[in-house]
Coordinates of C-alpha atoms and ligand atoms in Angstrom, one line a residue:
M1 CA 118.6 27.4 93.7
L2 CA 120.1 30.5 92.1
C3 CA 123.6 30.3 90.7
L4 CA 125.5 33.6 90.7
A5 CA 127.8 33.7 87.7
S6 CA 130.5 35.6 89.6
Q7 CA 132.8 35.3 92.6
S8 CA 132.2 39.0 93.5
E9 CA 132.5 39.3 97.3
S10 CA 130.2 42.3 97.4
R11 CA 127.4 40.6 95.4
M12 CA 127.7 37.5 97.4
A13 CA 127.5 39.6 100.6
I14 CA 124.3 41.2 99.4
L15 CA 122.7 37.9 98.5
R16 CA 123.7 36.4 101.9
A17 CA 122.4 39.5 103.7
A18 CA 119.1 39.3 101.9
G19 CA 118.7 35.6 102.6
V20 CA 118.7 34.5 99.0
P21 CA 119.6 30.8 98.7
F22 CA 122.5 30.7 96.1
D23 CA 125.7 29.2 95.0
A24 CA 128.4 30.8 92.9
M25 CA 130.5 29.9 89.9
A26 CA 133.0 32.2 88.2
A27 CA 132.1 32.9 84.6
R28 CA 135.8 33.3 83.4
V29 CA 135.1 35.9 80.7
D30 CA 137.7 38.1 79.1
E31 CA 135.8 41.3 80.0
D32 CA 138.3 43.7 78.7
S33 CA 138.4 42.3 75.1
L34 CA 134.6 41.9 75.1
K35 CA 134.1 45.4 76.2
A36 CA 136.6 46.7 73.7
S37 CA 134.9 44.9 70.8
L38 CA 131.5 46.1 71.8
L39 CA 132.7 49.7 72.0
A40 CA 134.4 49.4 68.7
D41 CA 131.0 48.4 67.2
G42 CA 129.5 51.6 68.6
A43 CA 127.6 50.0 71.5
S44 CA 126.3 52.4 74.2
P45 CA 127.3 52.0 77.9
R46 CA 123.9 50.5 78.6
D47 CA 124.4 47.9 75.8
V48 CA 127.9 47.1 77.0
V49 CA 127.0 46.5 80.6
D50 CA 123.9 44.5 79.6
A51 CA 125.9 42.4 77.2
L52 CA 128.6 41.7 79.8
A53 CA 126.0 40.5 82.3
E54 CA 124.3 38.4 79.7
Y55 CA 127.6 36.9 78.5
K56 CA 128.5 35.7 82.0
A57 CA 125.0 34.3 82.6
R58 CA 125.0 32.5 79.3
K59 CA 128.5 31.0 79.9
V60 CA 127.6 29.5 83.2
S61 CA 124.1 28.5 82.0
S62 CA 125.7 26.4 79.3
K63 CA 127.2 24.3 82.0
Q64 CA 124.2 23.9 84.3
G65 CA 120.5 24.2 84.2
G66 CA 118.3 26.2 86.6
L67 CA 118.5 29.9 87.4
V68 CA 121.8 31.6 86.6
L69 CA 122.4 35.3 87.3
G70 CA 125.0 37.3 85.4
C71 CA 125.9 40.8 86.6
D72 CA 128.1 43.7 85.6
Q73 CA 128.6 47.3 86.6
V74 CA 130.2 50.2 84.7
L75 CA 131.0 53.8 85.6
V76 CA 130.0 56.3 82.9
F77 CA 131.5 59.8 82.9
E78 CA 130.9 62.2 80.1
G79 CA 129.5 59.4 77.9
T80 CA 132.6 57.2 78.3
I81 CA 133.0 54.0 80.4
F82 CA 135.8 54.3 82.9
G83 CA 137.5 51.2 84.2
K84 CA 139.8 50.5 87.1
P85 CA 142.7 53.0 87.7
T86 CA 146.1 51.7 86.5
S87 CA 148.1 53.5 89.2
P88 CA 147.6 56.1 92.0
G89 CA 148.7 58.8 89.6
D90 CA 146.1 57.7 87.1
L91 CA 143.4 57.8 89.8
R92 CA 144.6 61.3 90.9
D93 CA 144.1 62.6 87.3
L94 CA 140.7 60.9 87.0
M95 CA 139.4 62.3 90.3
R96 CA 140.6 65.8 89.4
H97 CA 138.7 65.5 86.2
M98 CA 135.5 64.2 87.9
N99 CA 135.7 66.8 90.6
G100 CA 132.3 68.6 91.0
R101 CA 130.8 66.8 88.0
P102 CA 128.1 64.2 87.6
H103 CA 128.7 60.6 86.5
K104 CA 126.6 57.4 86.7
L105 CA 126.9 53.8 87.7
L106 CA 124.9 51.3 85.6
T107 CA 124.3 47.9 87.3
A108 CA 123.1 45.2 84.9
Q109 CA 121.6 41.8 85.7
V110 CA 120.5 39.1 83.3
L111 CA 118.8 36.0 84.6
Y112 CA 118.9 32.7 82.6
K113 CA 116.7 29.7 83.2
D114 CA 117.7 26.4 81.7
G115 CA 119.8 28.1 79.0
E116 CA 117.4 30.9 78.0
P117 CA 117.3 34.5 79.2
I118 CA 114.1 35.2 81.1
W119 CA 114.8 38.6 82.8
R120 CA 117.1 41.6 82.5
H121 CA 117.4 44.7 84.6
I122 CA 119.6 47.8 84.6
G123 CA 119.8 49.9 87.7
R124 CA 121.1 53.4 87.4
V125 CA 122.6 55.6 90.1
D126 CA 123.5 59.3 89.5
L127 CA 126.4 60.6 91.5
T128 CA 128.0 64.0 91.7
M129 CA 131.5 64.1 93.0
R130 CA 132.1 66.9 95.5
V131 CA 134.7 69.5 94.6
L132 CA 137.6 67.8 96.4
S133 CA 140.9 69.6 97.3
A134 CA 144.2 68.1 96.0
A135 CA 144.9 67.2 99.7
E136 CA 141.6 65.3 100.0
I137 CA 142.2 63.4 96.8
D138 CA 145.7 62.4 97.9
D139 CA 144.4 61.4 101.3
H140 CA 141.6 59.3 99.7
I141 CA 144.1 57.5 97.5
E142 CA 146.7 57.0 100.3
T143 CA 144.1 55.7 102.8
H144 CA 142.1 53.4 100.5
W145 CA 144.3 52.4 97.5
D146 CA 144.5 48.7 98.5
D147 CA 140.7 48.5 98.5
I148 CA 139.8 50.7 95.6
Q149 CA 142.4 49.9 93.0
H150 CA 140.2 47.1 91.5
S151 CA 137.1 49.3 91.4
A152 CA 135.8 51.2 88.4
G153 CA 136.4 54.9 89.1
G154 CA 138.7 54.2 92.0
Y155 CA 136.2 54.5 94.8
H156 CA 133.8 52.6 96.9
A157 CA 130.9 55.0 97.4
E158 CA 129.5 52.8 100.2
T159 CA 132.5 53.2 102.4
T160 CA 133.4 56.8 101.5
P161 CA 130.1 58.5 100.7
H162 CA 131.6 61.8 101.8
L163 CA 133.3 62.1 98.4
F164 CA 129.9 62.9 96.9
D165 CA 127.6 65.9 97.0
D166 CA 124.7 63.7 95.9
I167 CA 123.9 60.0 95.3
K168 CA 120.6 59.4 93.6
G169 CA 119.5 55.9 93.1
D170 CA 119.2 52.6 95.0
W171 CA 122.0 52.0 97.5
F172 CA 122.2 48.3 96.5
D173 CA 122.8 49.4 92.9
V174 CA 125.8 51.3 94.2
L175 CA 126.9 48.1 95.8
G176 CA 126.5 46.2 92.5
L177 CA 123.3 44.3 92.7
S178 CA 119.6 45.5 92.2
I179 CA 118.4 43.4 95.1
T180 CA 114.7 44.4 95.2
P181 CA 113.8 43.7 91.6
L182 CA 115.9 40.5 91.8
I183 CA 114.1 39.2 94.8
N184 CA 110.8 39.9 93.0
I185 CA 111.7 37.9 89.9
L186 CA 113.2 35.1 92.0
R187 CA 110.0 34.9 94.1
A188 CA 108.0 34.6 90.8
H189 CA 110.1 31.5 90.1
G190 CA 109.9 30.1 93.6
A191 CA 113.6 30.7 94.2
A192 CA 113.5 33.6 96.7
G193 CA 113.0 31.5 99.9
T194 CA 112.4 34.0 102.7
A195 CA 114.6 36.6 101.1
K196 CA 113.9 40.3 101.9
R197 CA 115.7 43.5 101.0
P198 CA 118.3 43.9 103.8
V199 CA 118.0 46.6 106.4
L200 CA 121.1 48.9 106.3
A201 CA 123.1 50.2 109.3
G202 CA 126.8 50.9 109.9
V203 CA 129.5 52.5 112.0
L204 CA 130.9 55.9 111.1
G205 CA 134.4 57.0 112.2
C206 CA 137.9 58.0 111.3
P207 CA 139.8 55.8 111.3
I208 CA 137.3 53.0 111.0
K209 CA 139.2 49.9 109.9
Q210 CA 140.0 48.8 113.5
S211 CA 136.3 48.9 114.5
K212 CA 135.0 45.6 115.9
S213 CA 131.4 46.7 115.4
P214 CA 131.0 45.1 111.9
I215 CA 132.1 41.7 113.3
L216 CA 129.8 42.1 116.3
H217 CA 126.7 43.1 114.4
G218 CA 127.5 40.7 111.5
T219 CA 127.6 37.8 114.1
W220 CA 124.3 38.8 115.5
L221 CA 122.7 39.1 112.1
W222 CA 123.9 35.6 111.3
Q223 CA 122.9 34.1 114.7
H224 CA 119.4 35.5 114.3
G225 CA 119.0 34.8 110.6
L226 CA 118.1 38.4 110.0
Q227 CA 118.1 40.2 106.6
G228 CA 120.5 43.1 107.3
M229 CA 123.8 44.6 106.5
Y230 CA 126.1 46.5 108.8
V231 CA 129.0 48.4 107.1
P232 CA 132.0 50.4 108.2
V233 CA 132.0 54.0 106.8
H234 CA 135.1 56.1 106.7
V235 CA 134.1 59.7 107.6
P236 CA 136.8 62.5 107.9
K237 CA 136.3 65.0 110.7
D238 CA 134.5 67.7 108.7
Q239 CA 132.3 65.4 106.6
F240 CA 129.9 64.0 109.2
E241 CA 126.8 65.9 108.4
R242 CA 127.1 65.3 104.6
T243 CA 127.6 61.5 105.2
I244 CA 124.5 61.4 107.5
R245 CA 122.4 63.1 104.8
I246 CA 123.6 60.6 102.2
L247 CA 123.0 57.6 104.4
R248 CA 119.5 58.8 105.4
A249 CA 118.6 59.3 101.8
A250 CA 119.9 55.8 101.0
G251 CA 117.4 54.4 103.5
F252 CA 119.8 53.4 106.4
A253 CA 118.0 52.6 109.6
G254 CA 120.7 54.3 111.6
C255 CA 124.3 54.0 112.7
N256 CA 126.9 53.8 115.4
V257 CA 129.2 56.7 115.7
T258 CA 132.8 56.6 117.0
I259 CA 135.8 58.9 117.3
P260 CA 135.8 61.8 116.3
H261 CA 132.1 62.3 115.6
K262 CA 130.3 61.6 118.8
E263 CA 129.6 65.3 119.6
A264 CA 128.6 66.0 116.0
A265 CA 126.2 63.0 116.2
L266 CA 124.4 64.6 119.2
A267 CA 124.3 68.0 117.4
C268 CA 122.6 66.6 114.3
S269 CA 119.8 64.9 116.2
K270 CA 116.2 66.1 116.7
E271 CA 115.6 64.1 119.9
Q272 CA 118.1 62.8 122.4
S273 CA 118.0 60.2 125.2
A274 CA 118.6 61.4 128.8
A275 CA 122.0 59.6 128.7
A276 CA 123.1 61.2 125.4
R277 CA 122.2 64.6 126.8
A278 CA 124.0 64.1 130.1
I279 CA 127.1 62.6 128.5
G280 CA 127.1 65.3 125.8
A281 CA 127.8 62.8 123.0
S282 CA 126.1 60.1 121.0
N283 CA 127.3 56.7 119.8
T284 CA 124.0 55.4 118.4
L285 CA 121.7 57.1 115.9
F286 CA 118.2 56.1 114.8
F287 CA 117.1 57.6 111.5
R288 CA 113.3 58.2 111.8
P289 CA 111.2 59.7 109.1
D290 CA 110.7 62.9 111.1
G291 CA 114.3 63.3 112.3
I292 CA 117.3 61.6 114.0
V293 CA 117.1 60.2 117.5
A294 CA 120.4 60.2 119.4
D295 CA 121.3 57.8 122.2
N296 CA 124.4 57.1 124.1
T297 CA 124.6 53.4 125.0
D298 CA 128.1 53.4 126.7
A299 CA 126.6 53.9 130.2
F300 CA 124.1 51.1 129.6
G301 CA 126.8 48.8 128.2
F302 CA 129.1 49.5 131.1
M303 CA 126.4 48.6 133.7
E304 CA 125.1 45.5 131.8
N305 CA 128.7 44.2 131.7
I306 CA 129.1 44.6 135.4
R307 CA 125.7 42.9 136.0
A308 CA 126.5 40.1 133.6
H309 CA 129.3 39.2 136.1
R310 CA 127.6 40.2 139.3
A311 CA 123.9 40.0 138.9
D312 CA 123.1 41.5 142.3
W313 CA 125.6 44.4 142.1
S314 CA 124.4 48.0 142.4
A315 CA 126.4 51.2 142.8
D316 CA 123.8 52.3 145.3
G317 CA 125.5 53.8 148.3
Q318 CA 129.0 52.8 147.0
T319 CA 132.2 54.8 146.9
C320 CA 133.7 54.5 143.5
L321 CA 137.0 55.6 141.9
V322 CA 137.1 56.5 138.2
L323 CA 140.5 56.9 136.6
G324 CA 140.4 59.2 133.5
A325 CA 138.1 62.0 132.4
G326 CA 137.6 61.4 128.7
G327 CA 134.5 60.5 126.8
A328 CA 134.2 57.1 128.3
A329 CA 134.6 58.4 131.8
R330 CA 131.6 60.8 131.3
A331 CA 129.4 57.9 130.4
I332 CA 130.6 55.8 133.4
I333 CA 130.2 58.6 135.9
F334 CA 126.7 59.2 134.6
A335 CA 125.9 55.5 135.0
L336 CA 127.3 55.2 138.5
L337 CA 125.5 58.3 139.7
E338 CA 122.2 57.2 138.1
D339 CA 122.6 53.9 139.9
G340 CA 122.9 55.7 143.2
A341 CA 126.6 55.9 143.9
A342 CA 127.2 57.8 147.1
R343 CA 130.6 59.2 146.1
V344 CA 132.7 59.1 142.9
F345 CA 136.4 60.0 143.2
L346 CA 137.7 61.1 139.9
S347 CA 141.4 61.2 139.0
N348 CA 142.9 62.3 135.7
R349 CA 146.3 63.3 134.4
T350 CA 144.9 66.6 133.3
S351 CA 143.2 67.7 136.4
A352 CA 141.3 70.6 134.7
K353 CA 139.3 68.0 132.8
A354 CA 138.4 66.2 136.0
E355 CA 137.4 69.5 137.6
T356 CA 135.1 70.3 134.7
L357 CA 133.4 66.9 134.9
A358 CA 133.1 67.2 138.7
Q359 CA 131.4 70.6 138.3
E360 CA 129.0 69.2 135.6
F361 CA 128.0 66.1 137.6
G362 CA 127.6 67.8 141.0
E363 CA 128.6 67.4 144.6
R364 CA 128.9 63.6 144.7
V365 CA 132.0 63.8 142.4
H366 CA 135.3 64.6 144.0
V367 CA 138.6 65.2 142.2
L368 CA 141.7 63.4 143.4
P369 CA 145.0 64.6 142.1
W370 CA 146.6 62.2 139.6
D371 CA 149.6 61.7 141.9
A372 CA 147.3 60.8 144.8
R373 CA 145.0 58.5 142.8
S374 CA 145.7 55.6 145.2
S375 CA 145.2 57.7 148.4
R376 CA 141.6 56.6 149.0
N377 CA 142.0 52.9 148.4
T378 CA 140.8 51.8 151.8
Q379 CA 137.4 53.5 151.1
I380 CA 136.9 52.3 147.5
D381 CA 134.1 49.7 146.8
F382 CA 134.4 49.9 143.0
L383 CA 137.3 51.0 140.8
V384 CA 137.3 51.5 137.1
N385 CA 140.1 52.5 134.7
T386 CA 138.7 54.6 131.8
T387 CA 142.1 55.9 130.5
S388 CA 143.7 54.3 127.5
L389 CA 146.7 53.3 129.7
G390 CA 147.3 49.6 129.7
M391 CA 146.0 49.1 126.2
D392 CA 148.3 47.3 123.8
G393 CA 150.8 49.8 122.4
Q394 CA 150.1 52.3 125.3
P395 CA 152.1 52.8 128.5
S396 CA 151.0 50.7 131.4
L397 CA 148.7 52.2 134.1
E398 CA 150.7 52.8 137.3
F399 CA 148.3 52.2 140.2
D400 CA 149.3 51.3 143.7
L401 CA 146.7 48.7 144.8
S402 CA 147.8 48.5 148.4
G403 CA 144.9 49.2 150.9
L404 CA 142.2 47.9 148.5
R405 CA 139.8 45.5 150.2
D406 CA 139.2 42.1 148.6
T407 CA 135.5 43.0 148.4
T408 CA 136.4 45.8 146.0
I409 CA 135.3 45.2 142.4
V410 CA 138.0 46.3 139.9
T411 CA 137.2 46.8 136.2
D412 CA 139.0 48.1 133.2
I413 CA 137.3 49.3 130.0
V414 CA 140.5 48.6 128.0
Y415 CA 139.9 45.1 126.5
K416 CA 143.1 44.7 124.5
P417 CA 144.6 42.8 126.4
L418 CA 141.6 41.3 128.1
E419 CA 143.5 41.1 131.4
T420 CA 145.3 44.4 131.9
N421 CA 148.0 44.8 134.6
L422 CA 145.5 46.5 136.8
L423 CA 143.1 43.5 136.6
L424 CA 146.0 41.0 137.1
G425 CA 147.2 42.8 140.2
A426 CA 143.7 43.2 141.6
R427 CA 142.9 39.5 141.0
H428 CA 146.1 38.5 142.9
M429 CA 144.8 40.6 145.8
G430 CA 141.6 38.6 145.8
C431 CA 139.4 41.3 144.3
A432 CA 136.6 40.5 141.8
T433 CA 137.8 41.7 138.4
I434 CA 135.8 42.4 135.2
D435 CA 137.3 43.0 131.8
G436 CA 136.2 45.6 129.3
L437 CA 135.1 43.5 126.4
G438 CA 131.6 43.0 127.7
M439 CA 131.0 46.8 127.7
L440 CA 131.7 46.9 124.0
L441 CA 129.3 44.1 123.3
H442 CA 126.5 45.2 125.6
Q443 CA 126.6 48.8 124.3
A444 CA 125.7 47.5 120.9
V445 CA 122.5 45.9 122.0
P446 CA 120.1 48.9 121.8
G447 CA 121.2 49.9 118.3
F448 CA 120.9 46.4 116.9
E449 CA 117.4 46.0 118.4
G450 CA 116.3 49.4 117.1
W451 CA 117.6 48.9 113.5
F452 CA 117.0 45.2 113.0
G453 CA 114.0 44.6 115.2
T454 CA 115.4 41.8 117.4
R455 CA 117.0 42.1 120.8
P456 CA 120.3 40.2 120.6
T457 CA 122.1 38.4 123.4
V458 CA 125.7 38.7 124.5
D459 CA 127.2 35.2 124.7
H460 CA 130.5 33.4 124.5
A461 CA 130.1 32.9 120.7
L462 CA 129.9 36.6 120.3
R463 CA 133.0 37.2 122.5
D464 CA 134.9 34.6 120.6
A465 CA 133.9 36.1 117.2
V466 CA 135.0 39.6 118.3
L467 CA 138.3 38.4 119.8
A468 CA 139.2 36.2 116.8
Ligands
NAP1 P1 139.5 59.9 125.5 O1 138.3 60.7 125.5 O2 140.6 60.2 124.5 O3 140.2 59.9 126.9 C1 141.4 59.3 127.2 C2 141.7 59.3 128.7 O4 143.0 58.6 128.9 C3 141.9 60.7 129.3 O5 141.4 60.7 130.6 C4 143.4 60.9 129.2 O6 143.9 61.8 130.1 C5 143.9 59.5 129.6 N1 145.2 59.2 129.2 C6 145.7 59.0 127.9 N2 147.0 58.9 127.9 C7 147.4 59.0 129.2 C8 148.7 59.0 129.8 N3 149.8 58.7 129.1 N4 148.7 59.1 131.2 C9 147.6 59.4 131.9 N5 146.4 59.4 131.3 C10 146.3 59.2 130.0 O7 139.2 58.4 125.2 P2 137.9 57.6 125.7 O8 136.9 57.6 124.6 O9 137.5 58.1 127.0 O10 138.5 56.1 125.8 C11 139.4 55.7 126.8 C12 139.8 54.2 126.6 O11 138.6 53.4 126.8 C13 140.3 53.9 125.2 O12 141.3 52.9 125.4 C14 139.1 53.2 124.6 O13 139.5 52.2 123.6 C15 138.4 52.5 125.8 N6 137.0 52.4 125.6 C16 136.5 51.1 125.8 C17 135.1 51.0 125.6 C18 134.5 49.6 125.8 O14 133.4 49.4 125.3 N7 135.2 48.7 126.5 C19 134.3 52.1 125.3 C20 134.8 53.3 125.2 C21 136.2 53.5 125.3 P3 144.1 63.3 129.7 O15 142.7 64.0 129.9 O16 145.1 63.8 130.7 O17 144.6 63.4 128.3

């Protein structure tokens, strides 16, 4: 089995994602003094990165036999190796200097077998930093400092590709490991197992740190033993198209899209599903060689969640009440009408938004004033809250439940908390209630299947992983 002479989280993540059997041992090398002495001797950046990788491999190889991999990565700008920023001010100066100019990342690997070097490889990536405004540089440093302060150059291109005009090279070299040539040499030595270059996908949004999608897709990749990586990508509002261009060039299979880019995602596509077109927004993109295909899986996820709780349920002929008229409401109204709902009452704080949706979706949709949102309770078969009210940190949803029948199904797409006040009250009245977490899980199924080639299942283990 391969031994990685490093505790680097990102390199271990790539090896795991590729399915390479490995263990890891820190090499404990004084990299700074080694680098300084090599540079003092006039070594080139290529020689330095190669020597650092070799030193780590040799050190661990002296303690154990078998295959040992040493790795290193340097950033080279105007012929000079740049290290980690010493402070936010230092990084601000460096980024101003690199603005609009090219630099490169060199990623070196040296493989030892039983104490002898048997393979070495240096991957090169050419990057051109975009001309960033002072405000963009400050925003980057403020948002990402905790993550980037230990990285050469003070960025993680993989999570903020919008900083660049161009990234030419292998995406895994950007991440710090030349995975394809490594798998090839490991295979030649019978140490690759079933390893494969991982399929890449991710979620694009701003903010993105709170997204549950990486846990969700990561759990499925692990459950199904698939070679894939799913990464969060921070994309400011005006940088969506640039990011998509870079990720397509990097070989991503596609991505999920969240606030504030769902309309831009639809606009950048060559082909759209009927749901994406009707909803006017896309949350799932498939990158095909001849263009981007846009889907919206919220309607699918919503219906699958209801049917996971009530297999025989259908909106056919039912009278429904939808609270809220935002993006999620669009998807849910579309789903209910497609499934045959006879009438959809729609109530929203800003009534003009409800009126617009009613006009778009046609005569089965009727607007109820927000103050009269409970006035049709006796007629309602199905009630859904699509507002953000009731979510942790938001005001509670005020809804008078009196008059609802105990046959009415009540659901809330807010899933933090799992049981909102609306669901609690409805449950006490004897109504069937369905929480919103399942919608989040089910809406992810079509994307995962399209990118990674296996249809995943939504089960308790997945719910637990996402809730943890
Ligand atoms: P959105 O487009 O921003 O819409 C927000 C909706 O909430 C609007 O109808 C808005 O009314 C209403 N609202 C917000 N604050 C309100 C207040 N103080 N009083 C009355 N109404 C208020 O957001 P969205 O994308 O539709 O998402 C809505 C909620 O659903 C979020 O909590 C989101 O996390 C959740 N969600 C869950 C899933 C899932 O998979 N479970 C999927 C998507 C969304 P106005 O039009 O008057 O502003």
